[in-house]
Coordinates of C-alpha atoms and ligand atoms in Angstrom, one line a residue:
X1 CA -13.0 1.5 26.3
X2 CA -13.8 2.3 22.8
X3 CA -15.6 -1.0 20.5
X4 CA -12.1 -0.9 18.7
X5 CA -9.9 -1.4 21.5
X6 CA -12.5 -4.6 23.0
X7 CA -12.5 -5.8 19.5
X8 CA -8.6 -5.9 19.1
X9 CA -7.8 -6.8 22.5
X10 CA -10.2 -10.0 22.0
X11 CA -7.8 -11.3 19.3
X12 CA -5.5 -13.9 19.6
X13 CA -7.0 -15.1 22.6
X14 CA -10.2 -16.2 20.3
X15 CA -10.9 -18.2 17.2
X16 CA -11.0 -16.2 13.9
X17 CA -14.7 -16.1 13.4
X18 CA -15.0 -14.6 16.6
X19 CA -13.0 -12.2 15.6
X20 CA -14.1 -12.0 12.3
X21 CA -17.9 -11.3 13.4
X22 CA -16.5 -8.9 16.5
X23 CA -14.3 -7.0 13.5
X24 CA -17.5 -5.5 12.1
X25 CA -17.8 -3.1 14.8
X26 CA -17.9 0.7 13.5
X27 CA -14.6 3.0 14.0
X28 CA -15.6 6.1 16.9
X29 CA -15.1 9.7 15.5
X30 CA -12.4 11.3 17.5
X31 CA -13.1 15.3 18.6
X32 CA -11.1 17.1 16.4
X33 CA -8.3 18.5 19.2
X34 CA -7.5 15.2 20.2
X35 CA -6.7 13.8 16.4
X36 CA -3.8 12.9 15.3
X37 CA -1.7 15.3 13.6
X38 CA -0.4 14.2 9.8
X39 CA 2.4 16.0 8.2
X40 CA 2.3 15.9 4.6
X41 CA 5.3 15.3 2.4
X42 CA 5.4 16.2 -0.9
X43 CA 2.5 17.8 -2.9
X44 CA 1.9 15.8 -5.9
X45 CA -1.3 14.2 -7.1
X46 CA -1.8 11.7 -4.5
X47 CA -1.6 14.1 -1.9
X48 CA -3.4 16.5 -3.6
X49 CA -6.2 14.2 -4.7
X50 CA -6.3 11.7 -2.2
X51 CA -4.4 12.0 0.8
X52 CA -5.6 15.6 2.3
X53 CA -9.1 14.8 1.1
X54 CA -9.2 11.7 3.0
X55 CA -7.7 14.1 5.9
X56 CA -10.9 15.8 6.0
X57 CA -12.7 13.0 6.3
X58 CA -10.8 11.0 9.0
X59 CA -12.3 10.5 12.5
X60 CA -8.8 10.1 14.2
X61 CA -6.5 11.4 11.9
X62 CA -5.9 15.6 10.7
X63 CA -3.8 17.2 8.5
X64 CA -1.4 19.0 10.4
X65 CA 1.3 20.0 8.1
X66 CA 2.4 20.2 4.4
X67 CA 6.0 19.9 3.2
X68 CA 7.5 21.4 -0.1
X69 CA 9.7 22.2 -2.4
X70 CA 7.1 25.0 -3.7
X71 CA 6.4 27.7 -1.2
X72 CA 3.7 29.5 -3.3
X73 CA 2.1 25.7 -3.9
X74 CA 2.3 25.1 -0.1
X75 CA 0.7 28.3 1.4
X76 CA -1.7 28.1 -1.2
X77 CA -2.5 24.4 0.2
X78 CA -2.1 25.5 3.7
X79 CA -4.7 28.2 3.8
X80 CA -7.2 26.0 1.7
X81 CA -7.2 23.6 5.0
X82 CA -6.9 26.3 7.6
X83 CA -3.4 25.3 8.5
X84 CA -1.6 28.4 10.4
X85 CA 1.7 29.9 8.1
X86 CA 4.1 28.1 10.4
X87 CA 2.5 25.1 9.5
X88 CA 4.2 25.0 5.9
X89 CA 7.6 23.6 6.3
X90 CA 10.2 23.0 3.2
X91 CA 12.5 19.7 2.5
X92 CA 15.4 22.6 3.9
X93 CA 14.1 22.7 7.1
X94 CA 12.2 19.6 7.8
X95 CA 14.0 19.3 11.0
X96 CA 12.2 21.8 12.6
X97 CA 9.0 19.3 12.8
X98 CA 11.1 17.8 15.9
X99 CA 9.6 21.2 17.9
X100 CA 6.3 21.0 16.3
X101 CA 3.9 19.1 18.7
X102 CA 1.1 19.4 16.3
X103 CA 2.7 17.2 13.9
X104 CA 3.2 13.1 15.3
X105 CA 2.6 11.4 11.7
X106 CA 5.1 12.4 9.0
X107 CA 3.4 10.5 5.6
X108 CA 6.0 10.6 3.0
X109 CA 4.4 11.0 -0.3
X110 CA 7.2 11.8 -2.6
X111 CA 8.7 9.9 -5.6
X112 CA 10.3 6.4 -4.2
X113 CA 14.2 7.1 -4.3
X114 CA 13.7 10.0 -1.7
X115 CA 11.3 8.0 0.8
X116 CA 13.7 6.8 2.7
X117 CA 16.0 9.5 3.5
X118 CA 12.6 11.7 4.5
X119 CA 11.8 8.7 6.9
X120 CA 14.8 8.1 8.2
X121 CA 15.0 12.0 8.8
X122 CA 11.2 12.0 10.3
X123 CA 12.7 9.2 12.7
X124 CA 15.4 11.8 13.6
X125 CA 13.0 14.4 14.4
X126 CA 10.8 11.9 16.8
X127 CA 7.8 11.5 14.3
X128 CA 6.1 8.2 13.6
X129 CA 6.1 7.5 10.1
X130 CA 3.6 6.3 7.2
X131 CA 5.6 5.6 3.9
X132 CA 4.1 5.2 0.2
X133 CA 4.8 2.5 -1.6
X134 CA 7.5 0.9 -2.4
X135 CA 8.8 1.5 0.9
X136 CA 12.0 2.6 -1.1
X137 CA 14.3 1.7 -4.2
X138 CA 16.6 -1.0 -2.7
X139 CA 16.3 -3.6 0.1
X140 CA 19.2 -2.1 1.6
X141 CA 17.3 1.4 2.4
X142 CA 14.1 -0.5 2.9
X143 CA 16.3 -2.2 5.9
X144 CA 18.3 1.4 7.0
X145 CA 14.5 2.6 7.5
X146 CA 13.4 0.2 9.2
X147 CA 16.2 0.0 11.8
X148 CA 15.9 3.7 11.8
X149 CA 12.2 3.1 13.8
X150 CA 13.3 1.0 15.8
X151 CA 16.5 3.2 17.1
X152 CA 14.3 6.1 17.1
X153 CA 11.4 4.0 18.9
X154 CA 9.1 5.2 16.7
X155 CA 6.3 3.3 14.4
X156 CA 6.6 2.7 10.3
X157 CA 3.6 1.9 8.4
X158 CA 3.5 1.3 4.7
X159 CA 0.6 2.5 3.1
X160 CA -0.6 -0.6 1.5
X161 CA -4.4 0.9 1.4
X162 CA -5.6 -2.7 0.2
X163 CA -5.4 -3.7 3.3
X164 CA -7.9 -1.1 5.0
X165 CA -10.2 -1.6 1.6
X166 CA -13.6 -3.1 2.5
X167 CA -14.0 -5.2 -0.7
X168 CA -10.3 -7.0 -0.5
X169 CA -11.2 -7.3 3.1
X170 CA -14.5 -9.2 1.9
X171 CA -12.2 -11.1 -0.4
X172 CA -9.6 -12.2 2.3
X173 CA -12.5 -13.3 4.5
X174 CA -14.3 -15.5 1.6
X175 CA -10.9 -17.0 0.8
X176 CA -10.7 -17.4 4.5
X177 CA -13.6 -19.4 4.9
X178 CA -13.1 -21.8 2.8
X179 CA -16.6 -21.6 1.3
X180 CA -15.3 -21.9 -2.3
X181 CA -12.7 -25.0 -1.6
X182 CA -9.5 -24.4 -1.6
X183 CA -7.7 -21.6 -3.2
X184 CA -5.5 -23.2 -6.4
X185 CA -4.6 -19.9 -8.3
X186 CA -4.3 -16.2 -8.7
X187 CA -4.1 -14.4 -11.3
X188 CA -3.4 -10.4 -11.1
X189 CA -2.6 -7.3 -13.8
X190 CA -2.0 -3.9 -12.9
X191 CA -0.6 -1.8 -15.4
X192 CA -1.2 1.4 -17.3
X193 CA 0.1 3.2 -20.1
X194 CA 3.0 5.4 -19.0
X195 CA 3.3 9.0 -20.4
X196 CA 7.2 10.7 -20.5
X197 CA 5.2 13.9 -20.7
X198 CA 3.7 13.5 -17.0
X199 CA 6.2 14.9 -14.9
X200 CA 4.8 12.5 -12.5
X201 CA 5.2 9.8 -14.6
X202 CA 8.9 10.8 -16.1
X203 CA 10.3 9.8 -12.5
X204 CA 8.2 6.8 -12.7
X205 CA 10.1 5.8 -15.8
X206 CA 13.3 6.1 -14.1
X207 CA 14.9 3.5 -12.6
X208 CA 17.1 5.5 -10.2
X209 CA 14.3 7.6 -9.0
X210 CA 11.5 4.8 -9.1
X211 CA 13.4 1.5 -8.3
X212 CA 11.9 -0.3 -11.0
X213 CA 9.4 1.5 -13.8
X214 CA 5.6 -0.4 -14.0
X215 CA 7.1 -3.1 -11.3
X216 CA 7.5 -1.1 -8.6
X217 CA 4.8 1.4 -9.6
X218 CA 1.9 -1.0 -10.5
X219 CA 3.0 -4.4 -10.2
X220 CA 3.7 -3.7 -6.2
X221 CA -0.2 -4.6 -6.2
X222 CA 0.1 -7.7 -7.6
X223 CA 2.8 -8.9 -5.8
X224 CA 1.1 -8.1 -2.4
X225 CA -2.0 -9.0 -3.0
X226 CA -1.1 -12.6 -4.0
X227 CA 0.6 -13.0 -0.2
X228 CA -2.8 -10.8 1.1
X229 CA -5.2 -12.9 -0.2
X230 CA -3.6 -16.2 0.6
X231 CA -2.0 -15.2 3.9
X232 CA 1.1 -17.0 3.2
X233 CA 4.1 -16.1 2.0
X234 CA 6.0 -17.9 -2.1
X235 CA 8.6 -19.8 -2.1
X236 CA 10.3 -19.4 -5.2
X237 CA 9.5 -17.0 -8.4
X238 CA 10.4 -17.0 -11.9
X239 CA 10.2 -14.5 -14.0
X240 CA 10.6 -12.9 -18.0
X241 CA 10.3 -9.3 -18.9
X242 CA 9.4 -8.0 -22.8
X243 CA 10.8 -4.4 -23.1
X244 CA 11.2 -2.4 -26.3
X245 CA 14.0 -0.6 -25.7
X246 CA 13.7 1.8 -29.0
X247 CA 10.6 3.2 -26.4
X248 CA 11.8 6.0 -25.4
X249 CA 9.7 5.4 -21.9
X250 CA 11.7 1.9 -21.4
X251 CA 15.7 3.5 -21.3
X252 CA 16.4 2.4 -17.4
X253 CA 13.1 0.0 -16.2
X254 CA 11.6 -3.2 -18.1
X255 CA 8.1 -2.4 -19.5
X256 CA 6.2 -6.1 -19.5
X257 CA 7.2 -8.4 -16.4
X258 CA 5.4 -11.7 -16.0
X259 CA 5.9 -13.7 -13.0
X260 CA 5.0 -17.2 -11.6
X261 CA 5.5 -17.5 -7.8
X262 CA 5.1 -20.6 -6.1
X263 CA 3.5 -20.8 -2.2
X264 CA 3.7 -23.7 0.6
X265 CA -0.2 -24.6 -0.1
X266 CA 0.5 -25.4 -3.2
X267 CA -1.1 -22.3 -4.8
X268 CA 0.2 -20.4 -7.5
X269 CA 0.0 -17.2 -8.3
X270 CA 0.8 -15.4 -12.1
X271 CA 1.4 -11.8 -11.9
X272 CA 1.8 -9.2 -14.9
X273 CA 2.6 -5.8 -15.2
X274 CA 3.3 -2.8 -17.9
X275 CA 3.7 0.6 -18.7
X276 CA 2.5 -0.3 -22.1
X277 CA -0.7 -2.1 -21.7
X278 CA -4.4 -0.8 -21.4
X279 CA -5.2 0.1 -17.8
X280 CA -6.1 -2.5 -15.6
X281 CA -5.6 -3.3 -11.5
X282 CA -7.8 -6.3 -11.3
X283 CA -7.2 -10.4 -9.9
X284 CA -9.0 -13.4 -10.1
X285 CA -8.9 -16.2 -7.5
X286 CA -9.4 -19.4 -8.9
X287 CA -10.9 -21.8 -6.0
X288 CA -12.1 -25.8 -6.0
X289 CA -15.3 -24.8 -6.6
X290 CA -15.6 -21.3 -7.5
X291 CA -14.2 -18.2 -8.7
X292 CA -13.6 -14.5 -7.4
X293 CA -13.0 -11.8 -9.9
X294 CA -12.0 -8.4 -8.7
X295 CA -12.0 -5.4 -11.7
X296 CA -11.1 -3.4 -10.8
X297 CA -10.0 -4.5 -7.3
X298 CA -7.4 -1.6 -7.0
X299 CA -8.9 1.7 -7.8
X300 CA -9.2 4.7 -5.3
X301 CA -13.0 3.6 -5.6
X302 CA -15.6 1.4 -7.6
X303 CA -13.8 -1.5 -6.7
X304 CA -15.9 -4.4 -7.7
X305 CA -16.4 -8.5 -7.3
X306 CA -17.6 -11.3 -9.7
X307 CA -18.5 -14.3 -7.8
X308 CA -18.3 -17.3 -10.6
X309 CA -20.1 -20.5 -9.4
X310 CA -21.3 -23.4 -11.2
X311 CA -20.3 -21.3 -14.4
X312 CA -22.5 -19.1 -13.5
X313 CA -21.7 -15.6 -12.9
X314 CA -23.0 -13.7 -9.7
X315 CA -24.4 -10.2 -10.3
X316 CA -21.2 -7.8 -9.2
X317 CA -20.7 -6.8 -5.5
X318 CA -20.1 -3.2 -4.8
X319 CA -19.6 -2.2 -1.6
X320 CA -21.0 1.4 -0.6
X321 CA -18.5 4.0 -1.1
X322 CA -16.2 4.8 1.2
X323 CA -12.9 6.5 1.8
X324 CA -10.0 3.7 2.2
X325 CA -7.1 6.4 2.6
X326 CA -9.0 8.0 5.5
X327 CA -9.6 4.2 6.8
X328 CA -5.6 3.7 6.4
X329 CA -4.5 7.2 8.1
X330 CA -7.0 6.5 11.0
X331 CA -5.7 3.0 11.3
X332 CA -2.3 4.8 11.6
X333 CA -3.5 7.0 14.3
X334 CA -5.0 4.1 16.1
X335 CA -1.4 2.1 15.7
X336 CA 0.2 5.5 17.6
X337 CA -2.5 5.8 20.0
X338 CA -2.1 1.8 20.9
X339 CA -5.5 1.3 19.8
X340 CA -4.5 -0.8 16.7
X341 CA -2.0 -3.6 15.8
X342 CA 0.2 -2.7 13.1
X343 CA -1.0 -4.4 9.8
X344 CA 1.6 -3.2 7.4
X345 CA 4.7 -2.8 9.1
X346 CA 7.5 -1.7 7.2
X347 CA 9.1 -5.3 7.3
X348 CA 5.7 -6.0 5.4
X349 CA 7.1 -3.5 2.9
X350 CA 11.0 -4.8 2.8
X351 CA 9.3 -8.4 2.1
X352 CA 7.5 -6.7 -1.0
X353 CA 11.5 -4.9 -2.0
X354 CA 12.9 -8.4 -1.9
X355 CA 10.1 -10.2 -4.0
X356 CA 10.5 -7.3 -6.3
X357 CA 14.4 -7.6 -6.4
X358 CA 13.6 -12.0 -6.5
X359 CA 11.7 -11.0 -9.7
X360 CA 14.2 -8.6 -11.7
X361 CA 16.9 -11.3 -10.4
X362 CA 14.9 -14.2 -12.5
X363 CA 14.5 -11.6 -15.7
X364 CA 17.8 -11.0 -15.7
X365 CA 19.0 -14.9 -15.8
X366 CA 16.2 -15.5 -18.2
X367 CA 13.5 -16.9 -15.6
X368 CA 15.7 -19.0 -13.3
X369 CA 14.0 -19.5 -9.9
X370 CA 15.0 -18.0 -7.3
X371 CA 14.3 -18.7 -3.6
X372 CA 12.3 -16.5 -1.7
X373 CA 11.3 -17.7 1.6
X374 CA 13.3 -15.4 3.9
X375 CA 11.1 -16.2 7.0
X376 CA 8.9 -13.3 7.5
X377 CA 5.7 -13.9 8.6
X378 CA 3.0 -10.9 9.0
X379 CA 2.1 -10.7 12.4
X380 CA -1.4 -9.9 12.1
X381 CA -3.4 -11.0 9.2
X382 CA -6.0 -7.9 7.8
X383 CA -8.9 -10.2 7.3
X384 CA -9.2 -11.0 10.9
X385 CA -8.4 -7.5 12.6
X386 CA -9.0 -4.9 9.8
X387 CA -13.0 -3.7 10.5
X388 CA -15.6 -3.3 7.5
X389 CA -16.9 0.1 7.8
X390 CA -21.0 -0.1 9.4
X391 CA -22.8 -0.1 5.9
X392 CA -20.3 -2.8 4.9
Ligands
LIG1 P1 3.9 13.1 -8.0 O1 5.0 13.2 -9.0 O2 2.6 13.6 -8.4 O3 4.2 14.0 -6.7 C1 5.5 13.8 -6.0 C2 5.8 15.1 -5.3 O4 7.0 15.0 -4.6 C3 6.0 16.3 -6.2 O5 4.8 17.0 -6.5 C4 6.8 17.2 -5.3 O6 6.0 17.9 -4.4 C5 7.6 16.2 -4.5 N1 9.0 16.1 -5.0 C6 10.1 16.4 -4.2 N2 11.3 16.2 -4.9 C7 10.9 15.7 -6.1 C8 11.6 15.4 -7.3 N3 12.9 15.4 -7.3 N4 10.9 15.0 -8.4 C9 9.6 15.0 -8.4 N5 8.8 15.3 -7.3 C10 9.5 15.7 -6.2 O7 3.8 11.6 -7.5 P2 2.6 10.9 -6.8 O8 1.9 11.8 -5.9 O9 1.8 10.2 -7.9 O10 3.3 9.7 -6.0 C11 4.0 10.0 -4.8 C12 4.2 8.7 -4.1 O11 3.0 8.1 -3.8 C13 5.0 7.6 -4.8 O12 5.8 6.9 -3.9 C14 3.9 6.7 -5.4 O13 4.4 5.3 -5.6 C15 2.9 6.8 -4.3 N6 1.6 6.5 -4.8 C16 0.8 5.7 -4.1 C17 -0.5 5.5 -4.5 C18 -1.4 4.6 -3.7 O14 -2.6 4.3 -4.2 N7 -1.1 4.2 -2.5 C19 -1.1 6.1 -5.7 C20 -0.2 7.0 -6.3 C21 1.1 7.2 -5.9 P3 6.3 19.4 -4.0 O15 6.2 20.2 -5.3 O16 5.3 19.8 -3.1 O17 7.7 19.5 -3.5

């Protein structure tokens, strides 16, 4: 038995701390034929810059397979990472990965209004699934998908990498402590400014093929990481949105959203985003006695912490570099192996679709509140089971 599975199979049956000082134990590599195999949908930047990169690095997880619209792009890709010809599948016949025992993750990495009819069809085809965020563009797919697992008995994992990054997990865990008093607010921002040039940016600025412009895009963050970082889940949210609509970029999505939820504690937590602001993924946590500053706390790396005490500023914690999309696609392997409890189910990712629809709801009656507790509950909370890589 591996010092994962010991170290998960001790939780919930101990006190946090426990598990919080057992959690620190280092992931084992996993020889190479007995990884897990990854298909990859769609080639775009992430997967070209991040996802099969992190591949490479994994210790459970491998790439397996690419999918494309773009033969030439996809051969090219597929040779690069030693994949065999019949390894390179197109969206025409996906299918075919139901024969393909190499493949058992299908990570759908496409623009957001086609996620869910690619998962639905991995389900179909007996794959487990990891999504990109948003899980989709409408609580109603975000729903089909998941009962789509479920029929298929099959795993969905949204790939809310935050969760699997070592410096919000060092976050969750001071804000878990309790060292700093008791949390009062957060603040986050994640925006960027939008381009109608990008192609990959043009769907992003669509609302039928994004599900909501900056919101869904960038915001997403904020919106999760106010229920990650508290561990609870808001009540109620109002909202107000500034858009300018003679921009061209803002025809079908709002550009500036700011939103106020409420939570049970007490705590409450401001979130902003844009297509039309300077780039920023950062939050602050505003504590009794102390506050915790991550900017950027969102980036693929240099993700960095101000501890403010006393007035007094802490020098910036850094944590060594370190590959979070690997960290998520291995926790996926673990999760199909039965290694790993699932941290960021895709109920996880329909409770982020209905926050976001809570939100454009309140913009579009002027910042009514709306009511948001729906009852869902994560299951397993990343600070206690996610582990912080050795040099952590
Ligand atoms: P890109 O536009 O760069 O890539 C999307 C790819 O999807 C395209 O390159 C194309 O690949 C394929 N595709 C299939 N149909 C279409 C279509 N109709 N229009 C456009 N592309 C199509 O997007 P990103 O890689 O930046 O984003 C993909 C997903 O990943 C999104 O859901 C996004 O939210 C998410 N994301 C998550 C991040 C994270 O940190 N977790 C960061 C960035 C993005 P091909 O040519 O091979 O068919």
């Amino acid at each position: 038995m591996s010092n994962r599975i010991s170290r998960r199979g001790l939780i919930g049956v101990v006190g946090a701390s426990t598990a919080l000082a057992a959690a620190k134990a280092p992931a084992i590599a996993t020889p190479d034929a007995d990884k897990v195999g990854f298909a990859v949908v769609g080639l775009g930047k992430l997967s070209l810059g991040q996802i099969i990169p992190g591949l490479k690095v994994a210790k459970g997880a491998k790439l397996a397979a690419v999918v494309s619209g773009h033969p030439d792009k996809a051969r090219r890709v597929a040779a690069e990472n030693g994949l065999p010809a019949d390894a390179v599948y197109g969206y025409d016949d996906y299918d075919r990965m139901a024969k393909d025992p190499r493949i058992q993750v299908v990570y759908i990495v496409l623009p957001n209004a086609l996620h869910a009819d690619h998962t639905i069809r991995a389900f179909k085809a007996g794959k487990h699934v990891l999504c990109e965020k948003p899980m989709a563009t409408s609580v109603g797919d975000a729903e089909a998908m998941i009962a789509a697992a479920k029929a298929a008995k099959r795993r969905l994992m949204i790939a809310y990498r935050c969760h699997y990054e070592p410096l919000n997990l060092d976050i969750m865990r001071r804000l878990r402590d309790g060292s700093l008093g008791k949390t009062r607010l957060v603040n986050t921002t994640m925006g960027r400014q939008a381009d109608l040039a990008e192609p990959s940016d043009a769907w992003r600025l669509d609302g039928l093929m994004s599900g909501g412009g900056a919101l869904a895009d960038m915001g997403i963050y904020g919106v999760n990481a106010a229920r990650y970082l508290l561990n609870e889940e808001p009540v109620s949210v109002r909202a107000w949105a500034q858009t300018d609509r003679t921009d061209p970029r803002f025809k079908t999505t709002e550009d500036l959203i700011d939103w106020q939820f409420r939570f049970p504690s007490g705590v409450i937590a401001n979130g902003s985003t844009s297509f039309n602001y300077a780039p920023t993924m950062g939050y602050e946590v505003i504590c009794e006695r102390g506050r915790l500053v991550a900017d950027p706390a969102a980036f693929y790396g240099g993700n960095r912490l101000t501890v403010v005490q006393g007035g007094q500023a802490q020098p910036p914690l850094s944590l060594p570099p370190n590959d979070q999309f690997a960290r998520e696609m291995d926790w996926m392997a673990d999760v199909v192996r039965g290694k790993a409890p699932m941290v960021s189910p895709g109920e996880e990712g329909l409770q982020d679709m209905k926050l976001m629809k809570a939100i454009l709801d309140s913009v579009a009656r002027d910042g009514a509140t709306i009511a948001t507790d729906w009852g869902y509950r994560r299951a397993y909370d990343p600070a206690v089971v996610v582990d912080l890589p050795r040099s952590a």
